[in-house]
Coordinates of C-alpha atoms and ligand atoms in Angstrom, one line a residue:
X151 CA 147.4 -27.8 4.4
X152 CA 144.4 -28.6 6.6
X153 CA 142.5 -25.3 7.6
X154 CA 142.3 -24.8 11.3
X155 CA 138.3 -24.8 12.6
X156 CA 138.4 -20.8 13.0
X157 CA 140.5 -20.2 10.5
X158 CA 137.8 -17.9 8.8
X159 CA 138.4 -14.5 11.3
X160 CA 141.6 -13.5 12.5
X161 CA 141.6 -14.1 16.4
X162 CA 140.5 -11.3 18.1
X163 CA 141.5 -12.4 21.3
X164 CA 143.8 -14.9 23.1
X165 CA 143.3 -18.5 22.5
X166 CA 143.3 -20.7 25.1
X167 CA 142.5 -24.7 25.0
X168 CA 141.7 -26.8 27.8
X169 CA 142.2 -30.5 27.4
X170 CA 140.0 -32.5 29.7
X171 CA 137.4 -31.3 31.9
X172 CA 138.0 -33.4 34.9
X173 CA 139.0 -31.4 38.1
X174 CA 141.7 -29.3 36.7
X175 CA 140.4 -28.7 33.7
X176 CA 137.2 -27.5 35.2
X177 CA 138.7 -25.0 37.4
X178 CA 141.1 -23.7 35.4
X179 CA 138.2 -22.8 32.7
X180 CA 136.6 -21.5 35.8
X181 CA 138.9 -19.4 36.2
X182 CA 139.2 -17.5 33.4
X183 CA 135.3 -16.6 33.2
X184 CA 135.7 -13.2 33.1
X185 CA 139.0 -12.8 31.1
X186 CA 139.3 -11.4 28.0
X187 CA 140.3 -14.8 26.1
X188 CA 138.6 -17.3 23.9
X189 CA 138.8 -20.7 25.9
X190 CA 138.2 -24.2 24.3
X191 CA 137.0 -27.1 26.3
X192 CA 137.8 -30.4 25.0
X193 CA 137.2 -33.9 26.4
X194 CA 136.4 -37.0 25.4
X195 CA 133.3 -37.6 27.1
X196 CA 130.6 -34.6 27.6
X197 CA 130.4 -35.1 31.5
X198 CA 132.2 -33.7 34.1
X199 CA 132.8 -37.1 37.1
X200 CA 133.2 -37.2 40.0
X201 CA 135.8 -39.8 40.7
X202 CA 135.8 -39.7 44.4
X203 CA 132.6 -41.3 44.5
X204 CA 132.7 -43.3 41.6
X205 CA 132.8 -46.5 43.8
X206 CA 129.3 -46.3 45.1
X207 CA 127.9 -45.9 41.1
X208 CA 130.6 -49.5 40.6
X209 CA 128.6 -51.0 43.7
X210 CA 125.1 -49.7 42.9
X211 CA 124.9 -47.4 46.0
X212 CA 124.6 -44.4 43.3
X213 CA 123.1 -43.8 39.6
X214 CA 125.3 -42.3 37.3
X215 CA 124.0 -39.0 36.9
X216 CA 124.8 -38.3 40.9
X217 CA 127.7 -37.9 40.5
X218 CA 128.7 -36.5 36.5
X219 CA 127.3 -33.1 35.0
X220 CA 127.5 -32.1 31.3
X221 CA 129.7 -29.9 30.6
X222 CA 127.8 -28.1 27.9
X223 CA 125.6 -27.3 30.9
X224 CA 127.7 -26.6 33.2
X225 CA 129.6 -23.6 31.1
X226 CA 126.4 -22.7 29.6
X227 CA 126.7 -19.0 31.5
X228 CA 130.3 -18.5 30.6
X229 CA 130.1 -16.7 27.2
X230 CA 133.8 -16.7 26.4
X231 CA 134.2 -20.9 26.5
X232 CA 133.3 -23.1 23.9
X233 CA 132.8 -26.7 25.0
X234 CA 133.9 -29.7 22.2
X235 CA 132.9 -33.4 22.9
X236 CA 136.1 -35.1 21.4
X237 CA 139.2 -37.4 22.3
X238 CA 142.8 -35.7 21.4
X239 CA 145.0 -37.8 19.3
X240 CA 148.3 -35.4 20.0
X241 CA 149.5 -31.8 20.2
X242 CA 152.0 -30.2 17.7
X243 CA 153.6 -27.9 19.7
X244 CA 155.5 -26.3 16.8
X245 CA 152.4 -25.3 15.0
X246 CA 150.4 -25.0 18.2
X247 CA 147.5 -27.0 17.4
X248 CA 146.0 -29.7 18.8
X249 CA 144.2 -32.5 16.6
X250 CA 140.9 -34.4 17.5
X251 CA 140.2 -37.4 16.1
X252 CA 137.9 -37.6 13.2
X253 CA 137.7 -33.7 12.8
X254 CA 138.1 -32.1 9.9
X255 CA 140.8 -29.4 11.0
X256 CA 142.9 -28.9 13.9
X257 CA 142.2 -26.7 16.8
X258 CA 144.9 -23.7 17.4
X259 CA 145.4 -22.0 20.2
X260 CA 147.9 -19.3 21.9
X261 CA 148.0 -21.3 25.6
X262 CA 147.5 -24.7 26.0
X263 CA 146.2 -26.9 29.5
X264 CA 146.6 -30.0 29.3
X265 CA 144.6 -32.0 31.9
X266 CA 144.1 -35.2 30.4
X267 CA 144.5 -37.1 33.9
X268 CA 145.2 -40.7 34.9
X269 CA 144.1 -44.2 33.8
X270 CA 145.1 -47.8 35.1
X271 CA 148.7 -49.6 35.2
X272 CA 148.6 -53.4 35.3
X273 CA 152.7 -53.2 35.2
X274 CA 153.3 -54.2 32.0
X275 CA 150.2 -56.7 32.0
X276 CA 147.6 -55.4 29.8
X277 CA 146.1 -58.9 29.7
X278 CA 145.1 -58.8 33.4
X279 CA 142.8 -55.7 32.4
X280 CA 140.0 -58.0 31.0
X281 CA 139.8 -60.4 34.1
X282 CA 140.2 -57.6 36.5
X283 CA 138.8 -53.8 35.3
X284 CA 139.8 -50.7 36.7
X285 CA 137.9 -48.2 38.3
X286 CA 138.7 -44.8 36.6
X287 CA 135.5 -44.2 34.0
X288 CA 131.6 -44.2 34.3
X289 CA 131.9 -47.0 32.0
X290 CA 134.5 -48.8 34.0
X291 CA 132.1 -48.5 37.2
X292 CA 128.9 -50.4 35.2
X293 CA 130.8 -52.7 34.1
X294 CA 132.3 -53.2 37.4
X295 CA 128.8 -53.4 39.0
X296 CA 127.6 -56.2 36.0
X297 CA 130.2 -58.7 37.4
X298 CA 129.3 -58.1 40.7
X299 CA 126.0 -58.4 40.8
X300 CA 125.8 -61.3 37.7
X301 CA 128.5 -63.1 40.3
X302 CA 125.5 -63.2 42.8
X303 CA 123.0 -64.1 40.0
X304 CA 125.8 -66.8 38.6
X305 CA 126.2 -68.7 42.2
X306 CA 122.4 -69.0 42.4
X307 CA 122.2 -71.3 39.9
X308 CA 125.2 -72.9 40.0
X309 CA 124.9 -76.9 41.9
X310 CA 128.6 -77.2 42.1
X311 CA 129.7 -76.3 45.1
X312 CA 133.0 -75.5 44.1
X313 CA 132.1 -73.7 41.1
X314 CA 129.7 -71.8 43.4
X315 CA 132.5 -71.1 45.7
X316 CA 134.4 -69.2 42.8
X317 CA 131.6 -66.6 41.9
X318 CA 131.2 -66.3 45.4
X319 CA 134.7 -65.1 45.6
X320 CA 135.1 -61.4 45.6
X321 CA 138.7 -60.2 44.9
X322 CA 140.1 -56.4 45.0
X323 CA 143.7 -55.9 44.5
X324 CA 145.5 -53.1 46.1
X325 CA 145.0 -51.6 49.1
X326 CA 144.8 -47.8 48.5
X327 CA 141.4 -45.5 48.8
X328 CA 139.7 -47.2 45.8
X329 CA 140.6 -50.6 47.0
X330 CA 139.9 -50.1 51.0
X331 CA 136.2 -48.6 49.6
X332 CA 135.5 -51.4 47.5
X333 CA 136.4 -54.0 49.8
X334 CA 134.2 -52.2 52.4
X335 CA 131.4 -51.7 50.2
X336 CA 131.2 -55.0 48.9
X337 CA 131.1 -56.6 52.5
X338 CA 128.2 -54.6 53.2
X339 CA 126.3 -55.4 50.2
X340 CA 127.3 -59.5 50.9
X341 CA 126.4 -59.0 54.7
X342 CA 123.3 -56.2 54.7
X343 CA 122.2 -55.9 51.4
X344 CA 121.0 -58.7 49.6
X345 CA 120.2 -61.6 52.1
X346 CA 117.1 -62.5 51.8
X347 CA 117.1 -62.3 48.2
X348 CA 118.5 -65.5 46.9
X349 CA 116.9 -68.8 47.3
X350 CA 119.8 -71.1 46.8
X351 CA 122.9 -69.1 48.5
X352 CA 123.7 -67.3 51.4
X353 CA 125.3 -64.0 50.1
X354 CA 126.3 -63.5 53.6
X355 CA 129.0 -66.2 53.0
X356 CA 130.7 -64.3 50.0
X357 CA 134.5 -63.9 50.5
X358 CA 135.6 -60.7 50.1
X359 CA 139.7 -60.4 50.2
X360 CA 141.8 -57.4 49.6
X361 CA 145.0 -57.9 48.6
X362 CA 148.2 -55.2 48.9
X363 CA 151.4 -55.7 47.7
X364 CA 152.8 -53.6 50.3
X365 CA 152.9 -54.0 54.6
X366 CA 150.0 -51.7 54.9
X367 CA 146.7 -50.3 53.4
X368 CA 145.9 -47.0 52.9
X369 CA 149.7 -46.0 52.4
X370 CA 149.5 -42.2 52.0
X371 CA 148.2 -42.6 55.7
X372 CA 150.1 -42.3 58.9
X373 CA 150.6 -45.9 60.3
X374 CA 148.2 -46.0 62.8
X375 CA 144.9 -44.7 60.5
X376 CA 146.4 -47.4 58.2
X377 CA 146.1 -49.7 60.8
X378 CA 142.7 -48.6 62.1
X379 CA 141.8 -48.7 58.6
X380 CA 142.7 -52.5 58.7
X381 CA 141.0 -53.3 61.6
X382 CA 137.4 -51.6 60.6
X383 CA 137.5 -53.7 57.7
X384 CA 138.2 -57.0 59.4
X385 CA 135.4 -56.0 61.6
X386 CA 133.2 -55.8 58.3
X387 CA 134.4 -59.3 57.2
X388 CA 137.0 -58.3 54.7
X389 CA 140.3 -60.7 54.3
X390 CA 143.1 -58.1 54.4
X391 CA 145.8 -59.9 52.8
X392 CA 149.2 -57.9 53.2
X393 CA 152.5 -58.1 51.1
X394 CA 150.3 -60.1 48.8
X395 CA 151.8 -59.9 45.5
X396 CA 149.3 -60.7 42.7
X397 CA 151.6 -62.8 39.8
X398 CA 148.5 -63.8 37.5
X399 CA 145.1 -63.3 36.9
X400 CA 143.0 -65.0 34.4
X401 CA 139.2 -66.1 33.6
X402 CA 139.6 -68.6 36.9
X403 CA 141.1 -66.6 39.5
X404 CA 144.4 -65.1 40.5
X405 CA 148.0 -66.3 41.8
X406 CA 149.2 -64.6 44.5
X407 CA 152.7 -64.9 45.9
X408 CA 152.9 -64.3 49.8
X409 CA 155.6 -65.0 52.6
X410 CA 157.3 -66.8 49.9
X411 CA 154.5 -69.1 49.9
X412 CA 152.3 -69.0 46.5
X413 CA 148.8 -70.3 46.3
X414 CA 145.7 -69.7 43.5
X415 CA 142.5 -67.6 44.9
X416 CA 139.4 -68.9 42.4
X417 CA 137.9 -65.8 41.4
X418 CA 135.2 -64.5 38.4
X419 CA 134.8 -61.3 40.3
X420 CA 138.3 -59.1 40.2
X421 CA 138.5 -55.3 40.9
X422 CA 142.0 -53.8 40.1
X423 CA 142.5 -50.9 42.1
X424 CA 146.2 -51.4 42.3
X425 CA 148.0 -48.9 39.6
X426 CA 148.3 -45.7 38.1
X427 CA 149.5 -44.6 35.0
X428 CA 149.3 -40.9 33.5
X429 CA 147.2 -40.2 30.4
X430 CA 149.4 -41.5 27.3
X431 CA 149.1 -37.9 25.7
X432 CA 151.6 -36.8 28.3
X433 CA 154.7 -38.9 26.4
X434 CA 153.0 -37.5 23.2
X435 CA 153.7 -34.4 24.7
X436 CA 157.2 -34.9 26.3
X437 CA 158.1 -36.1 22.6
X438 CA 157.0 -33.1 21.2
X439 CA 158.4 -30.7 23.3
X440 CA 161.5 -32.5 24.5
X441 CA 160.5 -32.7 28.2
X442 CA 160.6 -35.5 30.2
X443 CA 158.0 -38.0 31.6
X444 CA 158.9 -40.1 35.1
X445 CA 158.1 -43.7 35.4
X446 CA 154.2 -43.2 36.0
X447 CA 154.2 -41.4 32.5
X448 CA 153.9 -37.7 34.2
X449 CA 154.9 -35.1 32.3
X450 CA 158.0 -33.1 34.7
X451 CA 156.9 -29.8 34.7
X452 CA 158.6 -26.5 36.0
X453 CA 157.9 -24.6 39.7
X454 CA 154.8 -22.6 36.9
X455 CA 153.3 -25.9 35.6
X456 CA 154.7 -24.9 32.0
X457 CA 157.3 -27.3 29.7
X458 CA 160.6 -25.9 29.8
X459 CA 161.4 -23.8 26.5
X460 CA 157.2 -23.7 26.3
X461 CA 155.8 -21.0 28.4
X462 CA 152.2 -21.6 26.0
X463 CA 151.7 -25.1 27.3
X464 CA 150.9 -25.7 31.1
X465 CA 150.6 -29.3 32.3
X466 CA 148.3 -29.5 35.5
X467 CA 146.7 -32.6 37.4
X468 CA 147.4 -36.5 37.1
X469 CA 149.1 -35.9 34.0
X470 CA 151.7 -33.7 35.8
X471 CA 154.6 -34.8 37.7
X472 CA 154.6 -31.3 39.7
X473 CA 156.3 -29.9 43.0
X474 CA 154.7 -27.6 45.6
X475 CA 157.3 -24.3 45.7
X476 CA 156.8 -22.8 49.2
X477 CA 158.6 -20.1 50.7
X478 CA 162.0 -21.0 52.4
X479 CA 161.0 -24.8 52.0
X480 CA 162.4 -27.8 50.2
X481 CA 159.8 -28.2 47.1
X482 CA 157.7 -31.0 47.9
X483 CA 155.6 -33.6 44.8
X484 CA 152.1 -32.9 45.1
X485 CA 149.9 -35.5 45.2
X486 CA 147.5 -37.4 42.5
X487 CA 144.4 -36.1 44.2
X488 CA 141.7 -33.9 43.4
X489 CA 142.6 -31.2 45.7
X490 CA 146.2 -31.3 43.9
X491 CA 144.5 -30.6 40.0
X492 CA 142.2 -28.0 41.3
X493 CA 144.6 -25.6 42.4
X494 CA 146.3 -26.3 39.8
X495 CA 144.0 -25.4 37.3
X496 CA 143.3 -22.6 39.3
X497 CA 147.4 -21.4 39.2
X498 CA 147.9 -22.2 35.4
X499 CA 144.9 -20.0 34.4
X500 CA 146.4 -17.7 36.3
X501 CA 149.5 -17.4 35.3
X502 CA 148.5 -17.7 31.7
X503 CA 146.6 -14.1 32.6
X504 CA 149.4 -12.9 34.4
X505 CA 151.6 -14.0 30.8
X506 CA 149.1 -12.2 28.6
X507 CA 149.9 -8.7 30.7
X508 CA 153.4 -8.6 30.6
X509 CA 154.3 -10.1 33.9
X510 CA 155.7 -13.6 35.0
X511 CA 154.5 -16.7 35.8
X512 CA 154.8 -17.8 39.6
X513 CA 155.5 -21.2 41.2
X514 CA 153.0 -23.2 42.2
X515 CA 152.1 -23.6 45.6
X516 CA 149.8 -26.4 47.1
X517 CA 147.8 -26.3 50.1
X518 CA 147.4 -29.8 51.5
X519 CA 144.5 -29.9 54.0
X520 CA 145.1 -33.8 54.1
X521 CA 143.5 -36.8 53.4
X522 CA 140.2 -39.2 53.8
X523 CA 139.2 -42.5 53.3
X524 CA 135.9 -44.2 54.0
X525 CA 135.9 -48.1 54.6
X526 CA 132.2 -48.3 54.8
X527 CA 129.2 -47.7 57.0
X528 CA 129.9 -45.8 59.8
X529 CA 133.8 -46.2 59.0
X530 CA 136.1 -44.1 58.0
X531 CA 139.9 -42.4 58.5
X532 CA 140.6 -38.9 58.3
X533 CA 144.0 -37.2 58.5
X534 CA 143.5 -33.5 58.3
X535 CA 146.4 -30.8 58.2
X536 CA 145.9 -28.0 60.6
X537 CA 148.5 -24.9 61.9
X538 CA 148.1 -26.5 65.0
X539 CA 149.1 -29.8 63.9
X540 CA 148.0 -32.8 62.1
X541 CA 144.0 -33.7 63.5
X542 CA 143.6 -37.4 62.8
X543 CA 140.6 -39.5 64.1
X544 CA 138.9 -43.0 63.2
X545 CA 135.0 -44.6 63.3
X546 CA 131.4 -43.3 62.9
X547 CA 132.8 -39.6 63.1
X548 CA 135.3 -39.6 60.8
X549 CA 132.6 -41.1 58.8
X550 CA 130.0 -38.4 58.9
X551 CA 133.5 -36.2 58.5
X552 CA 134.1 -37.8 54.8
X553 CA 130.2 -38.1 54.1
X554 CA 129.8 -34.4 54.5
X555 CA 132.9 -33.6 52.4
X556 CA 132.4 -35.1 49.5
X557 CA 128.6 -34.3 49.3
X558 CA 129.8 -30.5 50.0
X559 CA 132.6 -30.9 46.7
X560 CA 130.0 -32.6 44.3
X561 CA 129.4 -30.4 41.3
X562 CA 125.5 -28.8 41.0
X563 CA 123.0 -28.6 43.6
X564 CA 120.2 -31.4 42.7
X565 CA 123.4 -33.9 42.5
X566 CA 124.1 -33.0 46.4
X567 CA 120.4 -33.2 47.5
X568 CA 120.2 -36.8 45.3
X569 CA 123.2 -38.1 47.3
X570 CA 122.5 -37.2 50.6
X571 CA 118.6 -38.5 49.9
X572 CA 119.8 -41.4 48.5
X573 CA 122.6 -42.2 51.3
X574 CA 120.4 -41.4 53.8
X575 CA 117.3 -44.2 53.1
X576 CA 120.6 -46.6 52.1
X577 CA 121.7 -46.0 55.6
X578 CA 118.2 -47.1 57.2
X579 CA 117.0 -49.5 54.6
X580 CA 120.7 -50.8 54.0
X581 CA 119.4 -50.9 50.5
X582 CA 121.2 -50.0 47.1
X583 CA 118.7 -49.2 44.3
X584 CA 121.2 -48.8 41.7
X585 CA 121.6 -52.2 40.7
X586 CA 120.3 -52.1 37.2
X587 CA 122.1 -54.3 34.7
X588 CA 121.8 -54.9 30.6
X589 CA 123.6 -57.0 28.4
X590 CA 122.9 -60.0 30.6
X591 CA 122.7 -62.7 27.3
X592 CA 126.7 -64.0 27.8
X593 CA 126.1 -63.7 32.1
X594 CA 127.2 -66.7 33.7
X595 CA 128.0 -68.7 30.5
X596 CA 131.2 -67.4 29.4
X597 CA 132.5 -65.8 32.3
Ligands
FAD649 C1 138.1 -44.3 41.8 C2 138.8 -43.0 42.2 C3 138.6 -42.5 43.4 C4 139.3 -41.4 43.8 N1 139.1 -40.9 45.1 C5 139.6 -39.7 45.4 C6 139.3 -39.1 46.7 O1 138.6 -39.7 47.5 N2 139.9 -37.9 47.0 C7 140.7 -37.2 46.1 O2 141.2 -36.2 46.4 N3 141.0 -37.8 44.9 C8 140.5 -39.0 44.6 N4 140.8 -39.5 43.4 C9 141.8 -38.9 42.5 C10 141.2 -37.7 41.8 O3 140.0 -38.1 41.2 C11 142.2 -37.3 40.7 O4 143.4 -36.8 41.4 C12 141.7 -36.1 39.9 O5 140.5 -36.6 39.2 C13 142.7 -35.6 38.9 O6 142.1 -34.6 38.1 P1 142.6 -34.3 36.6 O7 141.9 -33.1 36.2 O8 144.1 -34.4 36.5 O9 142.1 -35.6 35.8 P2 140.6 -36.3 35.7 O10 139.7 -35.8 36.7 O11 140.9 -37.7 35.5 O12 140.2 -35.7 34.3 C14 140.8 -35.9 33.1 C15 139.8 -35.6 32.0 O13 140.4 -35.6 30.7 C16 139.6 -36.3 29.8 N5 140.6 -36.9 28.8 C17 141.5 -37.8 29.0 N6 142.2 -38.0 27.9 C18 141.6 -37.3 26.9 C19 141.9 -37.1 25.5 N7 142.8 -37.7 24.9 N8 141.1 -36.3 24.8 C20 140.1 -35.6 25.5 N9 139.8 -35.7 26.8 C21 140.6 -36.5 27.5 C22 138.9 -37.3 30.6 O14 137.7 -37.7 29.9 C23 138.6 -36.6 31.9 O15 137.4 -35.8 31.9 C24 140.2 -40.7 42.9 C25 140.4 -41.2 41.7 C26 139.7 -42.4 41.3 C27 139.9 -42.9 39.9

């Protein structure tokens, strides 16, 4: 039998592991700094992101380091947590360990988190995922900001005008946050940011459609942000294209099928910001422990964010398919958001404290203060949730509104100063300095 990694001392203390130190996992290890445990931080990268803003790193508004921390650093004043660098191959339940791969033993613990989040859906078309990339990773965003810059860089020297056409034809499909920011963003760098650069091509001609399946953008939205939303973007010379259903996508473009109507877009610059899928160590999971997964791959979890028949093992996050349990209320899902995994890291920590003194877990309750979306300079929708009533406005306010927030929920000090520094001279120079790119040699050739 494999030893487990502290198998040399008996545990003086309770063992708790963390997996994933995204926003859930990061509060809930938070939140047990002064307990009495032993926690274990594992994830597979050693930086904490910050996905909200993870756009503006895929259109070179921000560097990388912005908007991530290490985690090492980050829990390097809470004694009791050990920090691992390391991706999780699966849990076994039964012997309460969970494996890493290529380590030597398995890690055990007495409570488990598991807060492995989210990663991208192409509905059963993993092919489209190397003509279109996802936005979810650090590494997803550069590689996202190589095509769209090298698109620019490709049209330049291209003399066929249809050929220049094509790199000059920006695509995002779906019209959710991610989408509506991309869309938004990449109109301003066509419009603002780099005419005047090329010799050869206007960017200020680049198309840049947006394409959602459904009647609307911005769907979590009431109707009329969603249609303010549509509007601001038009106004920044985005196609909205609504109840556009994408059938293909390949090197040359995409098919779309609209109005029963279908027609080809010629593309070599595709974002997919269109689906979600949980984290596939959540069916792992379910098949471990006999719980049950819905169709995103979410792990069902019980009114305490535990599996049923395993009390030890909280789910919390993108990964869980959870219900807010308010008083004298219908239980309502929470949402995929950040808010959402915070407090729930923050409730299963919690209750694993209240477990290890004898008392019971309680239901999880989420407080939904609403929603944002920016579309680009000066634009945004907010929806906020208020005792006196939902507070909803559009434009430059709104704006400032979701500039201020997110700055204010970045992790570490120096990364809030470099973002506001760095928004602010983008927002007079209409600049973006962040538009470094290697591995150029295949650029323009293959693609
Ligand atoms: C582009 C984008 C924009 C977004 N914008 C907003 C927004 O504006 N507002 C908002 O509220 N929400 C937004 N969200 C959603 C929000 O980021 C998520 O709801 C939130 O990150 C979920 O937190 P989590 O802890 O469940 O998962 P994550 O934050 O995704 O963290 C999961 C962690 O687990 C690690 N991990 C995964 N698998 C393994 C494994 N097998 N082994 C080890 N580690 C593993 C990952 O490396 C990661 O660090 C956005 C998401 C994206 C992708």
């Amino acid at each position: 039998m494999t030893p487990a990694i502290d198998d040399r001392a008996p545990p003086a203390r309770p063992r708790i592991v963390i997996i994933g130190c995204g926003f859930g996992g990061l509060e809930a290890a938070r939140a047990l700094r002064t307990a009495a445990v032993d926690v274990t931080l594992v994830d597979r990268t050693n930086h904490h992101l910050f996905q909200p803003l993870l756009y503006q790193v895929a259109t070179a508004g921000l560097s990388a380091p912005a908007i991530a921390a290490p985690i090492r650093h980050l829990f390097r004043r809470q004694p009791n947590l050990t920090t691992l660098l390391g991706e999780v191959t699966h849990i076994d339940p039964a012997a309460r360990t969970v494996h890493l791969q290529g380590a030597a033993a398995p890690l055990p613990y007495d409570h488990l988190i598991v807060a492995a989040g989210a990663t991208h859906s192409y509905f059963g078309r993993d092919d489209w995922a190397e003509h279109a990339p996802g936005l979810k990773t650090l590494d997803d965003a550069f590689e996202i900001r190589r095509r769209i810059l090298l698109a620019f860089e490709a049209a330049e020297k291209e003399p066929d005008a249809q050929r220049r056409a094509a790199w000059l034809n920006f695509v995002v499909v779906g019209g959710g946050p991610t989408g509506v920011e991309m869309a938004g963003t990449l109109a301003e760098i066509a419009r603002h940011t780099l005419p005047g650069e090329f010799r050869h091509i206007d960017p200020a001609s680049a198309r840049i459609i947006l394409l959602e399946g459904g009647p609307r953008v911005l769907q979590a939205m009431p109707e009329a942000l969603s249609e303010r939303a549509r509007e601001q973007l038009a106004r920044l010379g985005v196609d909205v294209r609504l109840d556009a259903r994408v059938t293909a996508i390949d090197a040359a473009g995409l098919t779309v099928q609209a109005a029963g109507d279908t027609y080809t877009i010629p593309s070599r610059c595709v974002v997919w910001a269109a689906g979600v899928a949980a984290s596939p160590l959540g069916r792992q999971l379910a098949q471990a422990t006999g719980a049950t997964t819905d169709r995103a791959g979410r792990v069902v979890v019980q009114p305490d964010l535990t599996l049923p028949g395993h009390p030890e093992i909280s789910v919390i996050g993108d990964l869980a398919a959870a219900h807010s349990h308010a008083p004298a209320r219908q239980p309502v899902p929470v949402p995929g958001v950040s808010p959402g995994a915070k407090q729930m890291g923050r409730a299963a920590a919690a209750n694993i404290l209240r477990r290890l003194a004898g008392q019971p877990g309680q239901p999880f309750r989420y407080a939904d203060y609403g929603n944002l979306a920016t579309i680009g300079r000066n634009s945004a929708v907010v929806d906020l949730t208020s005792p006196l009533g939902p507070v909803r406005f559009s434009g430059y306010f709104a704006w400032l509104f979701w500039l201020f927030a997110h700055v204010y929920f970045l992790i570490g000090f120096r990364n809030r100063l470099v973002v506001l520094l760095d928004w602010a001279w983008a927002y007079w120079s209409f600049a973006r300095y962040a538009r470094v790119v290697t591995g150029i040699g295949n650029a323009g050739r293959d693609k």
